[in-house]
Amino acid sequence: MKKVIKIIKNIFNVLVVTFVIFFVLVVCLQRFSDNKLSIFSYRMFTVVSGSMEPKYNIGDVLIAKEVEPSEIKIGDPISYLGKVGQFKDRVITHEVIEIEEYEPGKYKFHTKGLSNIVEDPIVDETQLYGKVIYKTVILSFIYSIVSKPIGMFILVLVPIMYIIISEIIITLVEKEEKRRGIKKETKEDK
């Protein structure tokens, strides 16, 4: 029975550590590369304004997939890097309202937030990060917790501390069991 519990505990520890490491790596990769790098053609973005409400709310985590510009259709939500005005150097996720093919195979996109009145500056295909394919509820919930200092502590530091402390306790218990086992053998030998 002890072995089964130990195996389940070890599996749980591995899953927690793997999830935390993966989540932190993805967030760090995106932040430190200014979203220039993708993971298997996917990128993760967090909604920071209400321009796409009610479809996407502030704090929602979106997954965008790199696609060919020719695959984008009117009504698709796309993520892109803004180049002018208030959009400059910001990642924007808005809906495509019109598409121009200005040369064969070269596209420009007209986009607008669902709750915005005014259209965005025209988006060239070179600005595209990808088409939003999924709003992840679980990561949105985790992000809403982690974005607060107490949430970061609870969701990241507590599991890490739990794993470290449990490993220390397991190591100490195993050493004590070995020590007692050695003492038993020496008493039995006499």
CSV table of C-alpha atoms in Angstrom, one decimal:
chain,number,residue,atom,x,y,z
A,1,MET,CA,0.0,0.0,0.0
A,2,LYS,CA,2.9,2.4,0.8
A,3,LYS,CA,4.4,1.8,-2.6
A,4,VAL,CA,1.1,2.7,-4.4
A,5,ILE,CA,0.8,5.9,-2.4
A,6,LYS,CA,4.4,6.8,-3.1
A,7,ILE,CA,3.9,6.1,-6.9
A,8,ILE,CA,0.8,8.3,-7.0
A,9,LYS,CA,2.5,11.0,-5.0
A,10,ASN,CA,5.5,10.9,-7.4
A,11,ILE,CA,3.3,11.1,-10.5
A,12,PHE,CA,1.4,14.0,-8.9
A,13,ASN,CA,4.8,15.8,-8.2
A,14,VAL,CA,6.0,15.2,-11.7
A,15,LEU,CA,2.8,16.6,-13.2
A,16,VAL,CA,2.8,19.7,-11.0
A,17,VAL,CA,6.5,20.4,-11.8
A,18,THR,CA,6.0,19.8,-15.5
A,19,PHE,CA,3.0,22.1,-15.7
A,20,VAL,CA,4.6,24.9,-13.7
A,21,ILE,CA,7.9,24.6,-15.7
A,22,PHE,CA,6.0,24.5,-19.1
A,23,PHE,CA,3.7,27.4,-18.2
A,24,VAL,CA,6.7,29.6,-16.9
A,25,LEU,CA,8.8,28.7,-20.0
A,26,VAL,CA,6.1,29.6,-22.4
A,27,VAL,CA,5.4,32.9,-20.7
A,28,CYS,CA,9.1,33.7,-20.4
A,29,LEU,CA,9.8,32.7,-24.0
A,30,GLN,CA,7.0,35.0,-25.3
A,31,ARG,CA,7.9,37.9,-23.0
A,32,PHE,CA,11.7,37.9,-23.6
A,33,SER,CA,11.4,37.3,-27.3
A,34,ASP,CA,8.8,40.1,-27.7
A,35,ASN,CA,6.5,37.4,-29.2
A,36,LYS,CA,8.9,36.8,-32.1
A,37,LEU,CA,9.3,33.1,-31.3
A,38,SER,CA,6.5,30.6,-31.5
A,39,ILE,CA,6.2,27.1,-30.1
A,40,PHE,CA,5.3,24.7,-32.9
A,41,SER,CA,3.7,27.6,-34.8
A,42,TYR,CA,1.5,28.6,-31.8
A,43,ARG,CA,1.6,31.7,-29.6
A,44,MET,CA,-0.1,32.6,-26.4
A,45,PHE,CA,-1.5,36.1,-25.8
A,46,THR,CA,-3.4,37.7,-22.9
A,47,VAL,CA,-6.2,40.2,-23.6
A,48,VAL,CA,-5.4,43.5,-22.0
A,49,SER,CA,-8.2,45.7,-23.2
A,50,GLY,CA,-12.0,45.5,-23.6
A,51,SER,CA,-11.9,46.1,-27.4
A,52,MET,CA,-13.1,42.6,-28.2
A,53,GLU,CA,-15.8,42.2,-25.6
A,54,PRO,CA,-18.0,40.2,-25.3
A,55,LYS,CA,-16.1,37.6,-27.3
A,56,TYR,CA,-12.8,38.1,-25.4
A,57,ASN,CA,-12.6,39.7,-21.9
A,58,ILE,CA,-9.6,41.3,-20.2
A,59,GLY,CA,-7.4,38.6,-18.8
A,60,ASP,CA,-8.5,35.9,-21.3
A,61,VAL,CA,-5.6,33.8,-22.6
A,62,LEU,CA,-5.8,33.2,-26.4
A,63,ILE,CA,-3.9,30.7,-28.5
A,64,ALA,CA,-3.0,31.9,-32.0
A,65,LYS,CA,-1.7,29.7,-34.8
A,66,GLU,CA,0.6,30.9,-37.5
A,67,VAL,CA,-1.3,30.6,-40.8
A,68,GLU,CA,-0.7,31.7,-44.4
A,69,PRO,CA,-2.3,35.1,-45.0
A,70,SER,CA,-4.4,33.6,-47.8
A,71,GLU,CA,-6.1,31.4,-45.3
A,72,ILE,CA,-7.5,34.3,-43.3
A,73,LYS,CA,-11.1,35.1,-43.9
A,74,ILE,CA,-13.4,38.1,-43.0
A,75,GLY,CA,-14.6,37.6,-39.4
A,76,ASP,CA,-11.4,35.8,-38.3
A,77,PRO,CA,-9.8,37.2,-35.1
A,78,ILE,CA,-6.1,37.7,-35.8
A,79,SER,CA,-3.2,38.8,-33.6
A,80,TYR,CA,-0.7,41.2,-35.0
A,81,LEU,CA,2.1,43.6,-34.1
A,82,GLY,CA,0.9,47.2,-34.3
A,83,LYS,CA,3.1,49.6,-36.3
A,84,VAL,CA,1.6,53.1,-35.9
A,85,GLY,CA,-0.1,55.4,-33.5
A,86,GLN,CA,-1.4,54.0,-30.2
A,87,PHE,CA,-1.0,50.5,-31.6
A,88,LYS,CA,2.8,50.8,-32.1
A,89,ASP,CA,4.8,47.9,-30.7
A,90,ARG,CA,1.7,46.4,-29.1
A,91,VAL,CA,0.2,43.0,-29.8
A,92,ILE,CA,-3.4,43.6,-31.0
A,93,THR,CA,-6.1,40.9,-31.4
A,94,HIS,CA,-9.0,42.2,-33.5
A,95,GLU,CA,-11.4,40.8,-36.1
A,96,VAL,CA,-10.8,41.0,-39.8
A,97,ILE,CA,-13.5,43.2,-41.5
A,98,GLU,CA,-12.0,43.5,-45.0
A,99,ILE,CA,-9.1,41.9,-47.0
A,100,GLU,CA,-7.1,43.5,-49.8
A,101,GLU,CA,-4.9,41.6,-52.2
A,102,TYR,CA,-2.6,44.4,-53.3
A,103,GLU,CA,-0.3,42.1,-55.3
A,104,PRO,CA,-0.8,38.4,-56.3
A,105,GLY,CA,-0.4,36.5,-53.0
A,106,LYS,CA,0.2,39.7,-50.9
A,107,TYR,CA,-2.5,40.8,-48.4
A,108,LYS,CA,-3.5,43.7,-46.2
A,109,PHE,CA,-6.1,43.4,-43.6
A,110,HIS,CA,-8.6,45.8,-42.2
A,111,THR,CA,-9.4,45.0,-38.6
A,112,LYS,CA,-11.5,46.4,-35.8
A,113,GLY,CA,-12.3,45.5,-32.2
A,114,LEU,CA,-15.8,44.3,-31.7
A,115,SER,CA,-16.6,47.1,-29.2
A,116,ASN,CA,-14.6,49.8,-31.1
A,117,ILE,CA,-16.2,52.3,-33.4
A,118,VAL,CA,-13.2,53.1,-35.5
A,119,GLU,CA,-11.2,50.7,-37.7
A,120,ASP,CA,-7.6,49.9,-36.9
A,121,PRO,CA,-4.7,51.1,-39.1
A,122,ILE,CA,-4.3,48.7,-42.1
A,123,VAL,CA,-2.4,45.6,-41.2
A,124,ASP,CA,0.2,44.2,-43.6
A,125,GLU,CA,0.7,40.4,-43.7
A,126,THR,CA,4.2,40.9,-42.3
A,127,GLN,CA,2.7,42.1,-39.0
A,128,LEU,CA,0.7,38.9,-38.5
A,129,TYR,CA,1.4,36.7,-35.5
A,130,GLY,CA,-1.5,34.3,-36.3
A,131,LYS,CA,-5.2,33.6,-36.3
A,132,VAL,CA,-6.8,33.1,-32.9
A,133,ILE,CA,-8.0,29.5,-32.8
A,134,TYR,CA,-8.8,29.0,-29.1
A,135,LYS,CA,-9.6,30.8,-25.9
A,136,THR,CA,-8.4,28.7,-23.1
A,137,VAL,CA,-10.5,28.9,-20.0
A,138,ILE,CA,-8.1,27.1,-17.7
A,139,LEU,CA,-5.1,29.3,-18.6
A,140,SER,CA,-7.3,32.4,-18.4
A,141,PHE,CA,-8.3,31.4,-14.9
A,142,ILE,CA,-4.7,30.6,-13.9
A,143,TYR,CA,-3.5,33.9,-15.4
A,144,SER,CA,-6.1,35.8,-13.4
A,145,ILE,CA,-4.7,34.2,-10.3
A,146,VAL,CA,-1.0,34.5,-11.2
A,147,SER,CA,-1.4,38.2,-12.2
A,148,LYS,CA,-1.9,39.0,-8.6
A,149,PRO,CA,1.0,38.7,-6.1
A,150,ILE,CA,-0.9,36.4,-3.7
A,151,GLY,CA,-2.0,34.3,-6.7
A,152,MET,CA,1.6,33.9,-7.9
A,153,PHE,CA,2.6,32.8,-4.5
A,154,ILE,CA,-0.2,30.3,-4.2
A,155,LEU,CA,-0.1,28.8,-7.7
A,156,VAL,CA,3.7,28.7,-8.3
A,157,LEU,CA,5.6,29.0,-5.1
A,158,VAL,CA,3.4,26.8,-2.8
A,159,PRO,CA,3.6,23.8,-5.2
A,160,ILE,CA,7.3,24.2,-5.6
A,161,MET,CA,7.8,24.5,-1.8
A,162,TYR,CA,5.5,21.5,-1.3
A,163,ILE,CA,7.7,19.4,-3.6
A,164,ILE,CA,11.0,20.5,-2.1
A,165,ILE,CA,9.8,20.0,1.5
A,166,SER,CA,8.3,16.6,0.7
A,167,GLU,CA,11.5,15.5,-1.0
A,168,ILE,CA,13.5,16.5,2.0
A,169,ILE,CA,11.2,14.6,4.4
A,170,ILE,CA,11.3,11.5,2.2
A,171,THR,CA,15.1,11.6,2.1
A,172,LEU,CA,15.3,12.1,5.9
A,173,VAL,CA,12.8,9.2,6.5
A,174,GLU,CA,14.8,6.9,4.1
A,175,LYS,CA,18.0,7.7,5.9
A,176,GLU,CA,16.4,7.0,9.3
A,177,GLU,CA,15.0,3.7,8.1
A,178,LYS,CA,18.5,2.7,6.7
A,179,ARG,CA,20.1,3.7,10.0
A,180,ARG,CA,17.5,1.7,12.0
A,181,GLY,CA,17.9,-1.2,9.7
A,182,ILE,CA,21.7,-1.2,10.2
A,183,LYS,CA,21.3,-1.1,14.0
A,184,LYS,CA,18.8,-4.0,13.9
A,185,GLU,CA,21.3,-6.1,11.9
A,186,THR,CA,24.1,-5.4,14.4
A,187,LYS,CA,22.0,-6.3,17.4
A,188,GLU,CA,20.8,-9.6,15.6
A,189,ASP,CA,24.4,-10.5,14.7
A,190,LYS,CA,25.4,-10.4,18.5
